[in-house]
């Protein structure tokens, strides 16, 4: 059995040129593809990191009012969660009849906080942060700032929450 080898390697390259692909052009295309892939792998997380807070704050600023249908029927001493723009938020109907609406994003590391009616406190399960359920003030644990407080206006059939 014998194998025919081209006498001149350039002849072989020319034959491939006629087919439209040479080893050199294949390597260039492969390197170009890898460069584009690496740029995407490195660039996309950087893009998301830089743009995400801007997008979120813009979306948050775009929403100035939320109407919560039938929220006026919320029983005393309970709370409900709702979205104010991109943020989870909570509406609390206190036992004394007062209404409080607060941003439910913990000011420590942005976990969602919960209302604990048995303690009448807002608690963050991530690191034990606690907030006053009427004012949103941070009272213990790692949260550095109070929760943002909204204005809640109760009317028959709904509660309208707006920025203070
Ligand atoms: S994220 Fe809430 S206490 Fe850390």
PDB file of N, CA, C and O in Angstrom, residues 108-152:
ATOM      1  N   UNK A 108     -28.685  46.460  54.797  1.00  0.00           N
ATOM      2  CA  UNK A 108     -27.368  45.861  54.986  1.00  0.00           C
ATOM      3  C   UNK A 108     -26.889  45.257  53.673  1.00  0.00           C
ATOM      4  O   UNK A 108     -26.095  45.878  52.979  1.00  0.00           O
ATOM      5  N   UNK A 109     -27.407  44.098  53.300  1.00  0.00           N
ATOM      6  CA  UNK A 109     -26.967  43.459  52.061  1.00  0.00           C
ATOM      7  C   UNK A 109     -28.138  43.078  51.158  1.00  0.00           C
ATOM      8  O   UNK A 109     -28.052  42.134  50.376  1.00  0.00           O
ATOM      9  N   UNK A 110     -29.232  43.811  51.295  1.00  0.00           N
ATOM     10  CA  UNK A 110     -30.355  43.748  50.352  1.00  0.00           C
ATOM     11  C   UNK A 110     -31.184  42.466  50.387  1.00  0.00           C
ATOM     12  O   UNK A 110     -31.836  42.141  49.397  1.00  0.00           O
ATOM     13  N   UNK A 111     -31.212  41.758  51.501  1.00  0.00           N
ATOM     14  CA  UNK A 111     -32.171  40.661  51.633  1.00  0.00           C
ATOM     15  C   UNK A 111     -33.565  41.271  51.802  1.00  0.00           C
ATOM     16  O   UNK A 111     -33.694  42.431  52.174  1.00  0.00           O
ATOM     17  N   UNK A 112     -34.580  40.483  51.550  1.00  0.00           N
ATOM     18  CA  UNK A 112     -35.950  40.960  51.758  1.00  0.00           C
ATOM     19  C   UNK A 112     -36.336  40.727  53.216  1.00  0.00           C
ATOM     20  O   UNK A 112     -36.196  39.616  53.726  1.00  0.00           O
ATOM     21  N   UNK A 113     -36.799  41.784  53.874  1.00  0.00           N
ATOM     22  CA  UNK A 113     -37.167  41.688  55.294  1.00  0.00           C
ATOM     23  C   UNK A 113     -38.618  41.218  55.414  1.00  0.00           C
ATOM     24  O   UNK A 113     -39.377  41.264  54.452  1.00  0.00           O
ATOM     25  N   UNK A 114     -38.982  40.756  56.615  1.00  0.00           N
ATOM     26  CA  UNK A 114     -40.330  40.241  56.880  1.00  0.00           C
ATOM     27  C   UNK A 114     -40.896  40.902  58.124  1.00  0.00           C
ATOM     28  O   UNK A 114     -40.162  41.211  59.062  1.00  0.00           O
ATOM     29  N   UNK A 115     -42.220  41.050  58.143  1.00  0.00           N
ATOM     30  CA  UNK A 115     -42.901  41.564  59.336  1.00  0.00           C
ATOM     31  C   UNK A 115     -43.220  40.393  60.247  1.00  0.00           C
ATOM     32  O   UNK A 115     -43.775  39.386  59.805  1.00  0.00           O
ATOM     33  N   UNK A 116     -42.848  40.515  61.517  1.00  0.00           N
ATOM     34  CA  UNK A 116     -43.157  39.488  62.516  1.00  0.00           C
ATOM     35  C   UNK A 116     -44.220  40.065  63.454  1.00  0.00           C
ATOM     36  O   UNK A 116     -43.894  40.827  64.373  1.00  0.00           O
ATOM     37  N   UNK A 117     -45.502  39.718  63.232  1.00  0.00           N
ATOM     38  CA  UNK A 117     -46.581  40.336  64.018  1.00  0.00           C
ATOM     39  C   UNK A 117     -46.504  40.016  65.514  1.00  0.00           C
ATOM     40  O   UNK A 117     -46.864  40.857  66.343  1.00  0.00           O
ATOM     41  N   UNK A 118     -46.014  38.831  65.860  1.00  0.00           N
ATOM     42  CA  UNK A 118     -45.963  38.472  67.285  1.00  0.00           C
ATOM     43  C   UNK A 118     -44.991  39.366  68.058  1.00  0.00           C
ATOM     44  O   UNK A 118     -45.137  39.553  69.265  1.00  0.00           O
ATOM     45  N   UNK A 119     -44.005  39.923  67.376  1.00  0.00           N
ATOM     46  CA  UNK A 119     -43.041  40.830  68.005  1.00  0.00           C
ATOM     47  C   UNK A 119     -43.287  42.277  67.602  1.00  0.00           C
ATOM     48  O   UNK A 119     -42.610  43.172  68.087  1.00  0.00           O
ATOM     49  N   UNK A 120     -44.210  42.466  66.680  1.00  0.00           N
ATOM     50  CA  UNK A 120     -44.445  43.774  66.053  1.00  0.00           C
ATOM     51  C   UNK A 120     -43.117  44.393  65.593  1.00  0.00           C
ATOM     52  O   UNK A 120     -42.806  45.552  65.883  1.00  0.00           O
ATOM     53  N   UNK A 121     -42.320  43.588  64.886  1.00  0.00           N
ATOM     54  CA  UNK A 121     -41.008  44.045  64.424  1.00  0.00           C
ATOM     55  C   UNK A 121     -40.780  43.576  62.998  1.00  0.00           C
ATOM     56  O   UNK A 121     -41.399  42.615  62.526  1.00  0.00           O
ATOM     57  N   UNK A 122     -39.892  44.271  62.326  1.00  0.00           N
ATOM     58  CA  UNK A 122     -39.469  43.844  60.989  1.00  0.00           C
ATOM     59  C   UNK A 122     -38.088  43.226  61.148  1.00  0.00           C
ATOM     60  O   UNK A 122     -37.186  43.836  61.744  1.00  0.00           O
ATOM     61  N   UNK A 123     -37.958  42.012  60.650  1.00  0.00           N
ATOM     62  CA  UNK A 123     -36.730  41.243  60.871  1.00  0.00           C
ATOM     63  C   UNK A 123     -36.136  40.817  59.538  1.00  0.00           C
ATOM     64  O   UNK A 123     -36.854  40.438  58.614  1.00  0.00           O
ATOM     65  N   UNK A 124     -34.809  40.889  59.468  1.00  0.00           N
ATOM     66  CA  UNK A 124     -34.098  40.373  58.300  1.00  0.00           C
ATOM     67  C   UNK A 124     -33.485  39.029  58.693  1.00  0.00           C
ATOM     68  O   UNK A 124     -32.667  38.962  59.617  1.00  0.00           O
ATOM     69  N   UNK A 125     -33.883  37.994  57.999  1.00  0.00           N
ATOM     70  CA  UNK A 125     -33.419  36.645  58.350  1.00  0.00           C
ATOM     71  C   UNK A 125     -31.956  36.409  57.961  1.00  0.00           C
ATOM     72  O   UNK A 125     -31.333  35.479  58.474  1.00  0.00           O
ATOM     73  N   UNK A 126     -31.418  37.226  57.088  1.00  0.00           N
ATOM     74  CA  UNK A 126     -30.044  36.952  56.618  1.00  0.00           C
ATOM     75  C   UNK A 126     -29.001  37.098  57.725  1.00  0.00           C
ATOM     76  O   UNK A 126     -28.185  36.214  57.924  1.00  0.00           O
ATOM     77  N   UNK A 127     -29.035  38.226  58.454  1.00  0.00           N
ATOM     78  CA  UNK A 127     -28.033  38.443  59.501  1.00  0.00           C
ATOM     79  C   UNK A 127     -28.650  38.970  60.793  1.00  0.00           C
ATOM     80  O   UNK A 127     -27.950  39.543  61.628  1.00  0.00           O
ATOM     81  N   UNK A 128     -29.965  38.835  60.920  1.00  0.00           N
ATOM     82  CA  UNK A 128     -30.615  39.211  62.171  1.00  0.00           C
ATOM     83  C   UNK A 128     -30.880  40.699  62.357  1.00  0.00           C
ATOM     84  O   UNK A 128     -31.130  41.135  63.484  1.00  0.00           O
ATOM     85  N   UNK A 129     -30.840  41.460  61.311  1.00  0.00           N
ATOM     86  CA  UNK A 129     -31.146  42.893  61.429  1.00  0.00           C
ATOM     87  C   UNK A 129     -32.600  43.107  61.813  1.00  0.00           C
ATOM     88  O   UNK A 129     -33.479  42.325  61.432  1.00  0.00           O
ATOM     89  N   UNK A 130     -32.856  44.157  62.613  1.00  0.00           N
ATOM     90  CA  UNK A 130     -34.230  44.445  63.053  1.00  0.00           C
ATOM     91  C   UNK A 130     -34.539  45.918  62.823  1.00  0.00           C
ATOM     92  O   UNK A 130     -33.682  46.788  62.990  1.00  0.00           O
ATOM     93  N   UNK A 131     -35.808  46.140  62.470  1.00  0.00           N
ATOM     94  CA  UNK A 131     -36.278  47.505  62.203  1.00  0.00           C
ATOM     95  C   UNK A 131     -37.558  47.758  62.981  1.00  0.00           C
ATOM     96  O   UNK A 131     -38.349  46.848  63.214  1.00  0.00           O
ATOM     97  N   UNK A 132     -37.794  49.027  63.317  1.00  0.00           N
ATOM     98  CA  UNK A 132     -39.049  49.439  63.955  1.00  0.00           C
ATOM     99  C   UNK A 132     -40.161  49.337  62.907  1.00  0.00           C
ATOM    100  O   UNK A 132     -40.028  49.841  61.792  1.00  0.00           O
ATOM    101  N   UNK A 133     -41.269  48.700  63.281  1.00  0.00           N
ATOM    102  CA  UNK A 133     -42.328  48.449  62.300  1.00  0.00           C
ATOM    103  C   UNK A 133     -43.166  49.687  61.986  1.00  0.00           C
ATOM    104  O   UNK A 133     -43.938  49.675  61.035  1.00  0.00           O
ATOM    105  N   UNK A 134     -43.043  50.748  62.785  1.00  0.00           N
ATOM    106  CA  UNK A 134     -43.815  51.969  62.497  1.00  0.00           C
ATOM    107  C   UNK A 134     -42.988  53.018  61.766  1.00  0.00           C
ATOM    108  O   UNK A 134     -43.516  53.758  60.942  1.00  0.00           O
ATOM    109  N   UNK A 135     -41.703  53.073  62.085  1.00  0.00           N
ATOM    110  CA  UNK A 135     -40.872  54.126  61.483  1.00  0.00           C
ATOM    111  C   UNK A 135     -39.899  53.597  60.434  1.00  0.00           C
ATOM    112  O   UNK A 135     -39.396  54.364  59.622  1.00  0.00           O
ATOM    113  N   UNK A 136     -39.603  52.306  60.494  1.00  0.00           N
ATOM    114  CA  UNK A 136     -38.596  51.738  59.596  1.00  0.00           C
ATOM    115  C   UNK A 136     -37.174  51.937  60.101  1.00  0.00           C
ATOM    116  O   UNK A 136     -36.220  51.536  59.433  1.00  0.00           O
ATOM    117  N   UNK A 137     -37.016  52.556  61.285  1.00  0.00           N
ATOM    118  CA  UNK A 137     -35.664  52.785  61.834  1.00  0.00           C
ATOM    119  C   UNK A 137     -34.953  51.461  62.088  1.00  0.00           C
ATOM    120  O   UNK A 137     -35.578  50.514  62.588  1.00  0.00           O
ATOM    121  N   UNK A 138     -33.691  51.427  61.789  1.00  0.00           N
ATOM    122  CA  UNK A 138     -32.877  50.251  62.109  1.00  0.00           C
ATOM    123  C   UNK A 138     -32.601  50.280  63.611  1.00  0.00           C
ATOM    124  O   UNK A 138     -32.084  51.270  64.125  1.00  0.00           O
ATOM    125  N   UNK A 139     -33.013  49.219  64.322  1.00  0.00           N
ATOM    126  CA  UNK A 139     -32.892  49.229  65.781  1.00  0.00           C
ATOM    127  C   UNK A 139     -31.816  48.276  66.308  1.00  0.00           C
ATOM    128  O   UNK A 139     -31.290  48.487  67.399  1.00  0.00           O
ATOM    129  N   UNK A 140     -31.479  47.229  65.556  1.00  0.00           N
ATOM    130  CA  UNK A 140     -30.383  46.361  66.006  1.00  0.00           C
ATOM    131  C   UNK A 140     -29.858  45.538  64.833  1.00  0.00           C
ATOM    132  O   UNK A 140     -30.514  45.419  63.802  1.00  0.00           O
ATOM    133  N   UNK A 141     -28.662  44.984  65.060  1.00  0.00           N
ATOM    134  CA  UNK A 141     -28.040  44.178  64.004  1.00  0.00           C
ATOM    135  C   UNK A 141     -27.250  45.040  63.031  1.00  0.00           C
ATOM    136  O   UNK A 141     -27.050  46.231  63.264  1.00  0.00           O
ATOM    137  N   UNK A 142     -26.834  44.438  61.941  1.00  0.00           N
ATOM    138  CA  UNK A 142     -25.929  45.134  61.030  1.00  0.00           C
ATOM    139  C   UNK A 142     -26.523  46.206  60.104  1.00  0.00           C
ATOM    140  O   UNK A 142     -25.753  46.979  59.534  1.00  0.00           O
ATOM    141  N   UNK A 143     -27.837  46.326  59.916  1.00  0.00           N
ATOM    142  CA  UNK A 143     -28.315  47.344  58.959  1.00  0.00           C
ATOM    143  C   UNK A 143     -27.833  48.756  59.333  1.00  0.00           C
ATOM    144  O   UNK A 143     -28.032  49.206  60.467  1.00  0.00           O
ATOM    145  N   UNK A 144     -27.228  49.463  58.385  1.00  0.00           N
ATOM    146  CA  UNK A 144     -26.674  50.786  58.681  1.00  0.00           C
ATOM    147  C   UNK A 144     -27.675  51.929  58.575  1.00  0.00           C
ATOM    148  O   UNK A 144     -27.416  53.030  59.075  1.00  0.00           O
ATOM    149  N   UNK A 145     -28.804  51.688  57.893  1.00  0.00           N
ATOM    150  CA  UNK A 145     -29.752  52.780  57.656  1.00  0.00           C
ATOM    151  C   UNK A 145     -31.184  52.269  57.862  1.00  0.00           C
ATOM    152  O   UNK A 145     -31.430  51.062  57.777  1.00  0.00           O
ATOM    153  N   UNK A 146     -32.132  53.195  58.045  1.00  0.00           N
ATOM    154  CA  UNK A 146     -33.533  52.775  58.138  1.00  0.00           C
ATOM    155  C   UNK A 146     -34.074  52.343  56.781  1.00  0.00           C
ATOM    156  O   UNK A 146     -33.497  52.651  55.740  1.00  0.00           O
ATOM    157  N   UNK A 147     -35.212  51.648  56.817  1.00  0.00           N
ATOM    158  CA  UNK A 147     -35.925  51.312  55.586  1.00  0.00           C
ATOM    159  C   UNK A 147     -36.604  52.580  55.062  1.00  0.00           C
ATOM    160  O   UNK A 147     -37.027  53.430  55.848  1.00  0.00           O
ATOM    161  N   UNK A 148     -36.711  52.684  53.757  1.00  0.00           N
ATOM    162  CA  UNK A 148     -37.408  53.837  53.170  1.00  0.00           C
ATOM    163  C   UNK A 148     -38.900  53.717  53.478  1.00  0.00           C
ATOM    164  O   UNK A 148     -39.499  52.660  53.275  1.00  0.00           O
ATOM    165  N   UNK A 149     -39.451  54.813  53.970  1.00  0.00           N
ATOM    166  CA  UNK A 149     -40.875  54.817  54.324  1.00  0.00           C
ATOM    167  C   UNK A 149     -41.674  55.507  53.216  1.00  0.00           C
ATOM    168  O   UNK A 149     -41.252  56.529  52.686  1.00  0.00           O
ATOM    169  N   UNK A 150     -42.811  54.931  52.883  1.00  0.00           N
ATOM    170  CA  UNK A 150     -43.705  55.503  51.883  1.00  0.00           C
ATOM    171  C   UNK A 150     -44.931  56.073  52.582  1.00  0.00           C
ATOM    172  O   UNK A 150     -45.149  55.848  53.772  1.00  0.00           O
ATOM    173  N   UNK A 151     -45.753  56.771  51.808  1.00  0.00           N
ATOM    174  CA  UNK A 151     -47.025  57.297  52.316  1.00  0.00           C
ATOM    175  C   UNK A 151     -48.126  56.337  51.892  1.00  0.00           C
ATOM    176  O   UNK A 151     -48.192  55.954  50.716  1.00  0.00           O
ATOM    177  N   UNK A 152     -48.965  55.930  52.849  1.00  0.00           N
ATOM    178  CA  UNK A 152     -50.085  55.032  52.545  1.00  0.00           C
ATOM    179  C   UNK A 152     -51.396  55.777  52.766  1.00  0.00           C
ATOM    180  O   UNK A 152     -51.650  56.275  53.862  1.00  0.00           O
TER     181      UNK A 152
END
